[in-house]
GROMACS .gro file of N, CA, C and O in nm:
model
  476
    1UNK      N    1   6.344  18.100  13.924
    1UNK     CA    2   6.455  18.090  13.831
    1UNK      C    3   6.533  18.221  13.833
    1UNK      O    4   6.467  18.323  13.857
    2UNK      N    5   6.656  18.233  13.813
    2UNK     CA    6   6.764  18.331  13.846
    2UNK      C    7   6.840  18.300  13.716
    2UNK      O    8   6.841  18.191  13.659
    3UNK      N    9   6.899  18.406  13.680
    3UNK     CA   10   7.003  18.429  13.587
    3UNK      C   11   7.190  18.488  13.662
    3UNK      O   12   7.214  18.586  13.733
    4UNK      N   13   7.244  18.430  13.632
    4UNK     CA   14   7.379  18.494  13.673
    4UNK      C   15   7.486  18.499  13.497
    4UNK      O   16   7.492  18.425  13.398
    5UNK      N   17   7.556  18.634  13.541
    5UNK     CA   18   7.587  18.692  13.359
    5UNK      C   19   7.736  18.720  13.434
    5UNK      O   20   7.746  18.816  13.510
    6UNK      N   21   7.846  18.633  13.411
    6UNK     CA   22   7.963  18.675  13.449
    6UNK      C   23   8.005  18.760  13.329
    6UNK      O   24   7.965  18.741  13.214
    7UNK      N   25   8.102  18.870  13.373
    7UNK     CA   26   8.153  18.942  13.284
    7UNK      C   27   8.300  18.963  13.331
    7UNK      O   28   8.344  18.945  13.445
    8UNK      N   29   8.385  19.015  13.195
    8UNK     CA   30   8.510  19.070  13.237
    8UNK      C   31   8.513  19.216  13.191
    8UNK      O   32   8.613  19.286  13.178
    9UNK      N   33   8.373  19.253  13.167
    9UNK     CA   34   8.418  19.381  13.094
    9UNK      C   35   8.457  19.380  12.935
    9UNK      O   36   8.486  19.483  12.874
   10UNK      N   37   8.453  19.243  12.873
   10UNK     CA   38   8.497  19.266  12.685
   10UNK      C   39   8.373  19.272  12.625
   10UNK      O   40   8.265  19.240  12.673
   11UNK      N   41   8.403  19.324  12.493
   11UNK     CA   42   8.320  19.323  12.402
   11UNK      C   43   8.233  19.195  12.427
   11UNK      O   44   8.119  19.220  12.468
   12UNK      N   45   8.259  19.089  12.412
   12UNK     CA   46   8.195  18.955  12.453
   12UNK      C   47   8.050  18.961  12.538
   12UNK      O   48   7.929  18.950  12.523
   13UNK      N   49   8.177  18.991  12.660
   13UNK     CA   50   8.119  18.979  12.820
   13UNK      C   51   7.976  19.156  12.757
   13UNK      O   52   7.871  19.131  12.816
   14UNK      N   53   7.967  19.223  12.716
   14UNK     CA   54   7.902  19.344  12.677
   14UNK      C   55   7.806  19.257  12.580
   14UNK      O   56   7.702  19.322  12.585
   15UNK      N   57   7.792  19.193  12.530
   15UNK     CA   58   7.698  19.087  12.469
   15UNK      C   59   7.584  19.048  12.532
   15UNK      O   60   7.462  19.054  12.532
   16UNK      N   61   7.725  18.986  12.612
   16UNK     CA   62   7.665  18.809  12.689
   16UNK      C   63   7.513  18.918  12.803
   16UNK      O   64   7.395  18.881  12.808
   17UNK      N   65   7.558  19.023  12.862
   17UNK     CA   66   7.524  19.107  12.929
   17UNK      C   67   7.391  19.172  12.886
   17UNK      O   68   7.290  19.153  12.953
   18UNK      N   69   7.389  19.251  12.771
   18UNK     CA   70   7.266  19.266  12.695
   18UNK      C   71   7.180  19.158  12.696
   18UNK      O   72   7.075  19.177  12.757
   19UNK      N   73   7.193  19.057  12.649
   19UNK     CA   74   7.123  18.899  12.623
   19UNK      C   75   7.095  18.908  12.776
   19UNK      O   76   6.991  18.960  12.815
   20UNK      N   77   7.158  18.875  12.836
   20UNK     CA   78   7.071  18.817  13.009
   20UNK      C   79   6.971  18.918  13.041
   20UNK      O   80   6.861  18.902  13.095
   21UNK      N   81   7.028  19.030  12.998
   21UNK     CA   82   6.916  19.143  13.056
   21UNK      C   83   6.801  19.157  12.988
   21UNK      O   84   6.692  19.173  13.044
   22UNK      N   85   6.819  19.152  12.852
   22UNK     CA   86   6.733  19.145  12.806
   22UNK      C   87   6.615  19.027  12.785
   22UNK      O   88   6.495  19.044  12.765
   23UNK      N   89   6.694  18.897  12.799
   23UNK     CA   90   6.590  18.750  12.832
   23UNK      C   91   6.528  18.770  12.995
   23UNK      O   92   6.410  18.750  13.025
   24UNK      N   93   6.627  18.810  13.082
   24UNK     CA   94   6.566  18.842  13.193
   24UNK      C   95   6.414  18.925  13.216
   24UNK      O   96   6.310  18.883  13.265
   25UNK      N   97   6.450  19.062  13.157
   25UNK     CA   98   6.335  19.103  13.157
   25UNK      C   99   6.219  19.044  13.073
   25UNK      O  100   6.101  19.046  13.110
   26UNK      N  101   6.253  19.001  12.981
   26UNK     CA  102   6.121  18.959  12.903
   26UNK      C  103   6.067  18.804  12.962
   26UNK      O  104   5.992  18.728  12.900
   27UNK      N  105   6.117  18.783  13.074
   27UNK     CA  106   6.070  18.651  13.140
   27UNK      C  107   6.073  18.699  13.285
   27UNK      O  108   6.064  18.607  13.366
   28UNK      N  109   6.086  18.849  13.348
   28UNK     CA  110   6.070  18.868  13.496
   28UNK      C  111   6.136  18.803  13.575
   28UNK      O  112   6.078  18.764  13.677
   29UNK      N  113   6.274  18.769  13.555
   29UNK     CA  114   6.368  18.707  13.580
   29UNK      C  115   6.466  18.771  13.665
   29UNK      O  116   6.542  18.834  13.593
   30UNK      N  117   6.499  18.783  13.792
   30UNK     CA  118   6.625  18.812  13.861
   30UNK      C  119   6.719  18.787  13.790
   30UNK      O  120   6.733  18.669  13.756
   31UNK      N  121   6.821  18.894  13.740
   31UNK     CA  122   6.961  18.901  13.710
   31UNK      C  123   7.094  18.940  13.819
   31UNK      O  124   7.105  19.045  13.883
   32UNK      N  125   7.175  18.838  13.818
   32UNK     CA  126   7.299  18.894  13.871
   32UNK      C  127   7.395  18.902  13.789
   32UNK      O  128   7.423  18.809  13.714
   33UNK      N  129   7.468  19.029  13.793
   33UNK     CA  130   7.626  19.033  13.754
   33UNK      C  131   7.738  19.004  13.826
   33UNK      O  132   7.765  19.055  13.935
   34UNK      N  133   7.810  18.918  13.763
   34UNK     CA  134   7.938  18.875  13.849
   34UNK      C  135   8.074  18.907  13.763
   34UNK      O  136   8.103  18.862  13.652
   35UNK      N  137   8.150  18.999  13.848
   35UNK     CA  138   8.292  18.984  13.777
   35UNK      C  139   8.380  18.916  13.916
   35UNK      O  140   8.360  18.943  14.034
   36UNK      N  141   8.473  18.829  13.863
   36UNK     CA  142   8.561  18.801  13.937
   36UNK      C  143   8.702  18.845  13.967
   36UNK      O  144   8.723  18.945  13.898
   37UNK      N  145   8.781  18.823  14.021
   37UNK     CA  146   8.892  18.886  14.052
   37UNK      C  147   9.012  18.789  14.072
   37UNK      O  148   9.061  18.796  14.185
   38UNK      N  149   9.068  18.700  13.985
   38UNK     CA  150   9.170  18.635  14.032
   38UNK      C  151   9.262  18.635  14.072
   38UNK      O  152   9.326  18.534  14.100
   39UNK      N  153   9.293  18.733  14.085
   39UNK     CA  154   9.423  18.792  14.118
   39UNK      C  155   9.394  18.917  14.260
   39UNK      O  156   9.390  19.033  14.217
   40UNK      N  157   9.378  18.908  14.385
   40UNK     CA  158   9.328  19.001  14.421
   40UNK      C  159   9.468  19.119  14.514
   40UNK      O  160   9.457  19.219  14.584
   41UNK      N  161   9.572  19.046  14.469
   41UNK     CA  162   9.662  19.126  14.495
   41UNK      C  163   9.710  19.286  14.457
   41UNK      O  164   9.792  19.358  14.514
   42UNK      N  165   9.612  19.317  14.316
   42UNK     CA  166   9.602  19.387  14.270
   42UNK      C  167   9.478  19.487  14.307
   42UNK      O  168   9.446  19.571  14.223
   43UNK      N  169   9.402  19.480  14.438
   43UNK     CA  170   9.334  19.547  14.448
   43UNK      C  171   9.375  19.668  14.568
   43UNK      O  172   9.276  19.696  14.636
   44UNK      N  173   9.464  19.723  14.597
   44UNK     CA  174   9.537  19.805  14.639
   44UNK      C  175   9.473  19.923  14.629
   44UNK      O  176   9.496  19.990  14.729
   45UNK      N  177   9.402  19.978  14.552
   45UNK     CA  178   9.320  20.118  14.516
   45UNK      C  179   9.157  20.092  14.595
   45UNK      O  180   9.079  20.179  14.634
   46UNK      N  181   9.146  19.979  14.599
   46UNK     CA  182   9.008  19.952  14.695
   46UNK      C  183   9.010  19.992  14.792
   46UNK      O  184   9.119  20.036  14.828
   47UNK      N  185   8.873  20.003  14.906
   47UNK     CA  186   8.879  20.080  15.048
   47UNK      C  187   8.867  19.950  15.076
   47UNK      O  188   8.825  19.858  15.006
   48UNK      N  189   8.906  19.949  15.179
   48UNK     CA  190   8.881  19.814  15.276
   48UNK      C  191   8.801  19.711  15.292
   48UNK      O  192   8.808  19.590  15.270
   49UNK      N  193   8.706  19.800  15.343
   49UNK     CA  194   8.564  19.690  15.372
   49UNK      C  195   8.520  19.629  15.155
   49UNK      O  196   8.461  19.533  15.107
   50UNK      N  197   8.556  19.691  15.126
   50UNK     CA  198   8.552  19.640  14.958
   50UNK      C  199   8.646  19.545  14.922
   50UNK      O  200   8.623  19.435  14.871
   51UNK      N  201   8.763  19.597  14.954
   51UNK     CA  202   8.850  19.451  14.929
   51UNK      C  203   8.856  19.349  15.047
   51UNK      O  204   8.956  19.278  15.054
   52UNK      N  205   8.749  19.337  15.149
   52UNK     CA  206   8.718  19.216  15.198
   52UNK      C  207   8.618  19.223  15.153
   52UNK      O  208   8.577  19.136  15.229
   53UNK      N  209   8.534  19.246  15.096
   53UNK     CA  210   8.424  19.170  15.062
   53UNK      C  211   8.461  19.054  14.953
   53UNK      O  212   8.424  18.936  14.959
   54UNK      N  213   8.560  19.124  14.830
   54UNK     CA  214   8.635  19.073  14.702
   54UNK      C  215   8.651  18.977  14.808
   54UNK      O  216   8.544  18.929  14.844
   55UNK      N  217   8.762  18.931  14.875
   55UNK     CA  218   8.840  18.848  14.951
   55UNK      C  219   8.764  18.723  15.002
   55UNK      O  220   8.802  18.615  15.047
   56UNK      N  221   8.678  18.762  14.985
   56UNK     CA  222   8.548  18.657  15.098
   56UNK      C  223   8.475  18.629  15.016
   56UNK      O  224   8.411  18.530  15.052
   57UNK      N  225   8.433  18.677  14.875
   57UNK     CA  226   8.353  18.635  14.795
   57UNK      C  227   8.375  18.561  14.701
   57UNK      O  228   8.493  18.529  14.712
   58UNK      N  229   8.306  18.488  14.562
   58UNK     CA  230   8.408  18.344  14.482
   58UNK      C  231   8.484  18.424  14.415
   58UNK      O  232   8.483  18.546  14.428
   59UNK      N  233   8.586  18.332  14.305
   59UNK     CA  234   8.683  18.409  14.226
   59UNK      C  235   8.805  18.480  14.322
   59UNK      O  236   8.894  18.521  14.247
   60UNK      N  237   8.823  18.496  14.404
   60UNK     CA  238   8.927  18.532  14.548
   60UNK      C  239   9.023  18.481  14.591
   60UNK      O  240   8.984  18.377  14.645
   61UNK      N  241   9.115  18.490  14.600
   61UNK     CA  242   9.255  18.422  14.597
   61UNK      C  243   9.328  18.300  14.491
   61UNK      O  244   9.346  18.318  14.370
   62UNK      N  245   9.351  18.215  14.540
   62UNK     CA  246   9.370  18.126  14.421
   62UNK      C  247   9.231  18.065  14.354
   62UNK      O  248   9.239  18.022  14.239
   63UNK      N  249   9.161  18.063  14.394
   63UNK     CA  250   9.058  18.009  14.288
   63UNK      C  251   9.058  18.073  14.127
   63UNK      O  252   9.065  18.191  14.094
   64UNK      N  253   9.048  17.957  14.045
   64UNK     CA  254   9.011  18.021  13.853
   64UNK      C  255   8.889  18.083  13.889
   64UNK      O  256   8.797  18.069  13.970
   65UNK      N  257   8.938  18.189  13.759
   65UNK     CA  258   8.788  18.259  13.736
   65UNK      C  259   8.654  18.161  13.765
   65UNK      O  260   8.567  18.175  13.850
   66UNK      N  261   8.672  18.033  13.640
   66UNK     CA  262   8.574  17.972  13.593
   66UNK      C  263   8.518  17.920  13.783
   66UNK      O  264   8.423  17.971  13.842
   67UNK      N  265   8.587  17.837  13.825
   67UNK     CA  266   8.526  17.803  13.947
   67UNK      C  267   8.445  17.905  14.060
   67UNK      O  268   8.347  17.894  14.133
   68UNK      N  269   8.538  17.999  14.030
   68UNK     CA  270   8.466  18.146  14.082
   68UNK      C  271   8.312  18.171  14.052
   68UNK      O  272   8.228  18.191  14.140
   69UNK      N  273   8.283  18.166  13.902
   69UNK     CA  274   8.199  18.164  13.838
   69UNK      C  275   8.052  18.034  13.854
   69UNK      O  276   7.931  18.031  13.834
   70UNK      N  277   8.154  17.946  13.897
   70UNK     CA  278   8.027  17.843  13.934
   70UNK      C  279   8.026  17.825  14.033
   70UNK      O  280   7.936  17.744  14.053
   71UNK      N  281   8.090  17.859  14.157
   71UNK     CA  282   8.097  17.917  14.290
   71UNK      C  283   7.977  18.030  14.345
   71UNK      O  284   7.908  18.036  14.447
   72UNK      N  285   7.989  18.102  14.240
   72UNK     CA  286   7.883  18.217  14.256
   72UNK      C  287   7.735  18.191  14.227
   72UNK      O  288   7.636  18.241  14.279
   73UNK      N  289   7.750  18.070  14.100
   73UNK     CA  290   7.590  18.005  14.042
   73UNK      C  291   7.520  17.954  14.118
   73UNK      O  292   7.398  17.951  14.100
   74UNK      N  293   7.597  17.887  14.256
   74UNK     CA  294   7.531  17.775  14.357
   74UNK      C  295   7.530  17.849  14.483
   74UNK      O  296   7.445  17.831  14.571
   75UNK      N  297   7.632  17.938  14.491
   75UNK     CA  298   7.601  18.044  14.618
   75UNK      C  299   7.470  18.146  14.608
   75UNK      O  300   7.418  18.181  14.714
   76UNK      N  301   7.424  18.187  14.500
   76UNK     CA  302   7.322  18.319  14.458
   76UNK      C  303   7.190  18.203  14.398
   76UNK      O  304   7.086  18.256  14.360
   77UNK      N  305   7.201  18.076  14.393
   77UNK     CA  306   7.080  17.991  14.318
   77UNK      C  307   7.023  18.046  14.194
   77UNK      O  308   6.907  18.077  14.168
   78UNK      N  309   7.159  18.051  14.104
   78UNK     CA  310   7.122  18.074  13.967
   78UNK      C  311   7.120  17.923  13.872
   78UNK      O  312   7.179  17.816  13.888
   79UNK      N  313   7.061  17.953  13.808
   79UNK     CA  314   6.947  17.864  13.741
   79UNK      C  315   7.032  17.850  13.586
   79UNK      O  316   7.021  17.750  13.514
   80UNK      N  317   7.111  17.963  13.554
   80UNK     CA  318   7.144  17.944  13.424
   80UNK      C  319   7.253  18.062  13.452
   80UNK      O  320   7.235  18.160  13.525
   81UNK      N  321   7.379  18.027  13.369
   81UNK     CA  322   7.497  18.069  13.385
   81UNK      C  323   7.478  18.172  13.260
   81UNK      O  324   7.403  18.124  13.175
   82UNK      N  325   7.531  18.305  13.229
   82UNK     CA  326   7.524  18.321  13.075
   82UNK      C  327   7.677  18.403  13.088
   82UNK      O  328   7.717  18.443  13.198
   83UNK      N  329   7.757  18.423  12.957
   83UNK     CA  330   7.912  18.438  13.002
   83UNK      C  331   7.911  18.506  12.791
   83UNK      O  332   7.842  18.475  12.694
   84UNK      N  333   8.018  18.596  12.809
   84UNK     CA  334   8.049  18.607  12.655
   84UNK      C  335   8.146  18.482  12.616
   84UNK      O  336   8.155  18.382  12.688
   85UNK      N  337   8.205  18.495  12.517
   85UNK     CA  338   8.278  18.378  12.416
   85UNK      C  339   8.347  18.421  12.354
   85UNK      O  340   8.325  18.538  12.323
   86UNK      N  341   8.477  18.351  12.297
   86UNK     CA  342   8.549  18.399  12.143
   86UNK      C  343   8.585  18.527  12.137
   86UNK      O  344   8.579  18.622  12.059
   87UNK      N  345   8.631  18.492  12.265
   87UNK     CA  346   8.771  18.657  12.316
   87UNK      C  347   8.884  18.603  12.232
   87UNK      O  348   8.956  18.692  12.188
   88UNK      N  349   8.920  18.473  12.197
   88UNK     CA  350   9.022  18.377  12.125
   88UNK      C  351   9.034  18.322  12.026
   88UNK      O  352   8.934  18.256  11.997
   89UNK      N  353   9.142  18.317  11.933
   89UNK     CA  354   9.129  18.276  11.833
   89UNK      C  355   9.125  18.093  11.831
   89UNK      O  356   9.228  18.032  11.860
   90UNK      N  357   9.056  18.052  11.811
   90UNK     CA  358   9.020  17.894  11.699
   90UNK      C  359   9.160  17.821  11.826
   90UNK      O  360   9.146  17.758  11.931
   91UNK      N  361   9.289  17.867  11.750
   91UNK     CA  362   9.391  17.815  11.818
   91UNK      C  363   9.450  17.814  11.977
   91UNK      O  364   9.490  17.729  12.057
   92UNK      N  365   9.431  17.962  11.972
   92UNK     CA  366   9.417  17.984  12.130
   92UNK      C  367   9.317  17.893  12.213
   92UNK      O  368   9.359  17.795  12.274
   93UNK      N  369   9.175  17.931  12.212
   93UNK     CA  370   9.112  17.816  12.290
   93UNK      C  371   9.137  17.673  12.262
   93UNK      O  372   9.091  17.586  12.336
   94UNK      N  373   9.194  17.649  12.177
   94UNK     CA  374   9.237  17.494  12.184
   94UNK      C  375   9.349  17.454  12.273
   94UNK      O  376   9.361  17.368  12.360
   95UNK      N  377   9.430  17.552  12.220
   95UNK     CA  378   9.591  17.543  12.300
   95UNK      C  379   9.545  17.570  12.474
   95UNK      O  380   9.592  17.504  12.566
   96UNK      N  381   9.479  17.641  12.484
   96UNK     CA  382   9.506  17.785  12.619
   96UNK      C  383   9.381  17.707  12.716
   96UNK      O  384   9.389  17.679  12.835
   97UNK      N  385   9.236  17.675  12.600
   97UNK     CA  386   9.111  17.681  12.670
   97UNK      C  387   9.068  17.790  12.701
   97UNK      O  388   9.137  17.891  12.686
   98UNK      N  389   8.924  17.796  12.760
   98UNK     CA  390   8.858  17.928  12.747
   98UNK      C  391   8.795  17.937  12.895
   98UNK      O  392   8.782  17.827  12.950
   99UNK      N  393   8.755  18.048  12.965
   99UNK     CA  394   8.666  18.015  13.095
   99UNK      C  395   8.556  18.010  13.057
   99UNK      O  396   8.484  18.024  13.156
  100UNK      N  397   8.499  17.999  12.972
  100UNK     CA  398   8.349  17.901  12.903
  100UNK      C  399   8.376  17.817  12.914
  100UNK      O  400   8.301  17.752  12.987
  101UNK      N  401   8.473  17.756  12.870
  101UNK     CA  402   8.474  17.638  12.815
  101UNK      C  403   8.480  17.584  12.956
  101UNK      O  404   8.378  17.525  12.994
  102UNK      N  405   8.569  17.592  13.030
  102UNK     CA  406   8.587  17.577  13.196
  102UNK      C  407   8.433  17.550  13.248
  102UNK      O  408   8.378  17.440  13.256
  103UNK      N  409   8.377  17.679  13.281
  103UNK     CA  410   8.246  17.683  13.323
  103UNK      C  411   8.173  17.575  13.275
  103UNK      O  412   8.103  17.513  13.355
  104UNK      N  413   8.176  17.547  13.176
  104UNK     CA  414   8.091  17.426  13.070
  104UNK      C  415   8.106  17.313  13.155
  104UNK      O  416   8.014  17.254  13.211
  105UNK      N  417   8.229  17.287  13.162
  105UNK     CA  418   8.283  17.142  13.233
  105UNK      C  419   8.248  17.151  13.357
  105UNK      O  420   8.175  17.060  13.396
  106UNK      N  421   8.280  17.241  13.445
  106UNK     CA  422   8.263  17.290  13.596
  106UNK      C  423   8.143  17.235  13.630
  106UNK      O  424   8.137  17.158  13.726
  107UNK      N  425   8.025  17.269  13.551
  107UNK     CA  426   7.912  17.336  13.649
  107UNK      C  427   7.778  17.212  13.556
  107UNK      O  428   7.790  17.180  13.438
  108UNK      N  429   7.662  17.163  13.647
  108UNK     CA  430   7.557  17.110  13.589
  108UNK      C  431   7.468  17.195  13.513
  108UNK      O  432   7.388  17.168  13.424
  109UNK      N  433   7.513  17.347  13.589
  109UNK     CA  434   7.381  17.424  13.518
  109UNK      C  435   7.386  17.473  13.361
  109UNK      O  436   7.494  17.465  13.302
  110UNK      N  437   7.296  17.512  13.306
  110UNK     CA  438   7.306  17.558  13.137
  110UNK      C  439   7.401  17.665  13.141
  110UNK      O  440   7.444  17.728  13.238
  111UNK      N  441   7.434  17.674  12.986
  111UNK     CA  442   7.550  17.826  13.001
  111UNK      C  443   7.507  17.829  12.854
  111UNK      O  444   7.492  17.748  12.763
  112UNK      N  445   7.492  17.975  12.877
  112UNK     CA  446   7.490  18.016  12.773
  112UNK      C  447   7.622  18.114  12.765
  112UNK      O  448   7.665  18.199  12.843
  113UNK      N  449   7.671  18.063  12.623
  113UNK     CA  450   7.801  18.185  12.547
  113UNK      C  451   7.756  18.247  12.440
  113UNK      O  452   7.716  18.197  12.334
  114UNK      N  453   7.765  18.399  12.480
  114UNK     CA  454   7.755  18.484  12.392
  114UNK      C  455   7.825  18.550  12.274
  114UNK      O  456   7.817  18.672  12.292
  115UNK      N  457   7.893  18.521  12.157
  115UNK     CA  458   7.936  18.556  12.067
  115UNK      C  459   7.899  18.665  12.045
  115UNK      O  460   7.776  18.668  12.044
  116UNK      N  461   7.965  18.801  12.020
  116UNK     CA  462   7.898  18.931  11.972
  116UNK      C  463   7.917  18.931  11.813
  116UNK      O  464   8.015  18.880  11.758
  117UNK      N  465   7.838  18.980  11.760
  117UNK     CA  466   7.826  18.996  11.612
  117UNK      C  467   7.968  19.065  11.556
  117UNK      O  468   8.025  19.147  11.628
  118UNK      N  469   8.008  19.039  11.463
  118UNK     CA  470   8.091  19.107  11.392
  118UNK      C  471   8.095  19.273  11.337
  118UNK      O  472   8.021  19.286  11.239
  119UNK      N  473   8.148  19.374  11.368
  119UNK     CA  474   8.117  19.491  11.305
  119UNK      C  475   8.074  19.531  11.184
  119UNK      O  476   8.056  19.650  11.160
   0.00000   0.00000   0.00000
């Protein structure tokens, strides 16, 4: 069993991140971190052999994050997706949708969303 913990770097994704690592270890569990890159036009400050790897790996050119994300679950044989949540307000993910929510639909495997506590 494998864990994969996509992040973007938010408060959220800094959650969701703690939680995998921490269920990971307390079950001897392989963890991967995945950030994606949808946009990889913007990687201009990268060395080369780095922005082909980005290029060649999920989340890379037009692909959504979210597919990126379950791209990466079935490429690495992760077992359980875990992702932060409620970067959005109530309205926003209704209107906009969320890449949880995406991932949710995407993928057979479990997902866990991490909500971070309130200050």
């Amino acid at each position: 069993m494998q864990i994969l913990c996509a992040t973007d770097f938010s408060k959220q994704a800094k959650a969701a991140a703690d939680i995998a690592a921490a269920l990971a270890g307390k079950l001897n569990l392989p963890l991967k971190l995945l950030h994606c890159i949808p946009d990889p036009v913007h990687m201009g400050d990268l060395p080369s052999p780095a922005r082909r790897a980005v290029l060649q790996g999920p989340g890379g050119g037009s692909q959504s994050t979210a597919l990126g994300i379950c791209d990466a679950a079935a490429m690495h044989g992760a077992d359980v997706i875990c992702m932060g949540g409620g970067g959005r307000s109530r309205i926003g993910a209704a209107l906009l949708g969320s890449t949880a929510q995406s991932v949710m639909s995407l993928t057979p495997k479990p997902v866990f969303v991490v909500h971070p506590e309130e200050p």
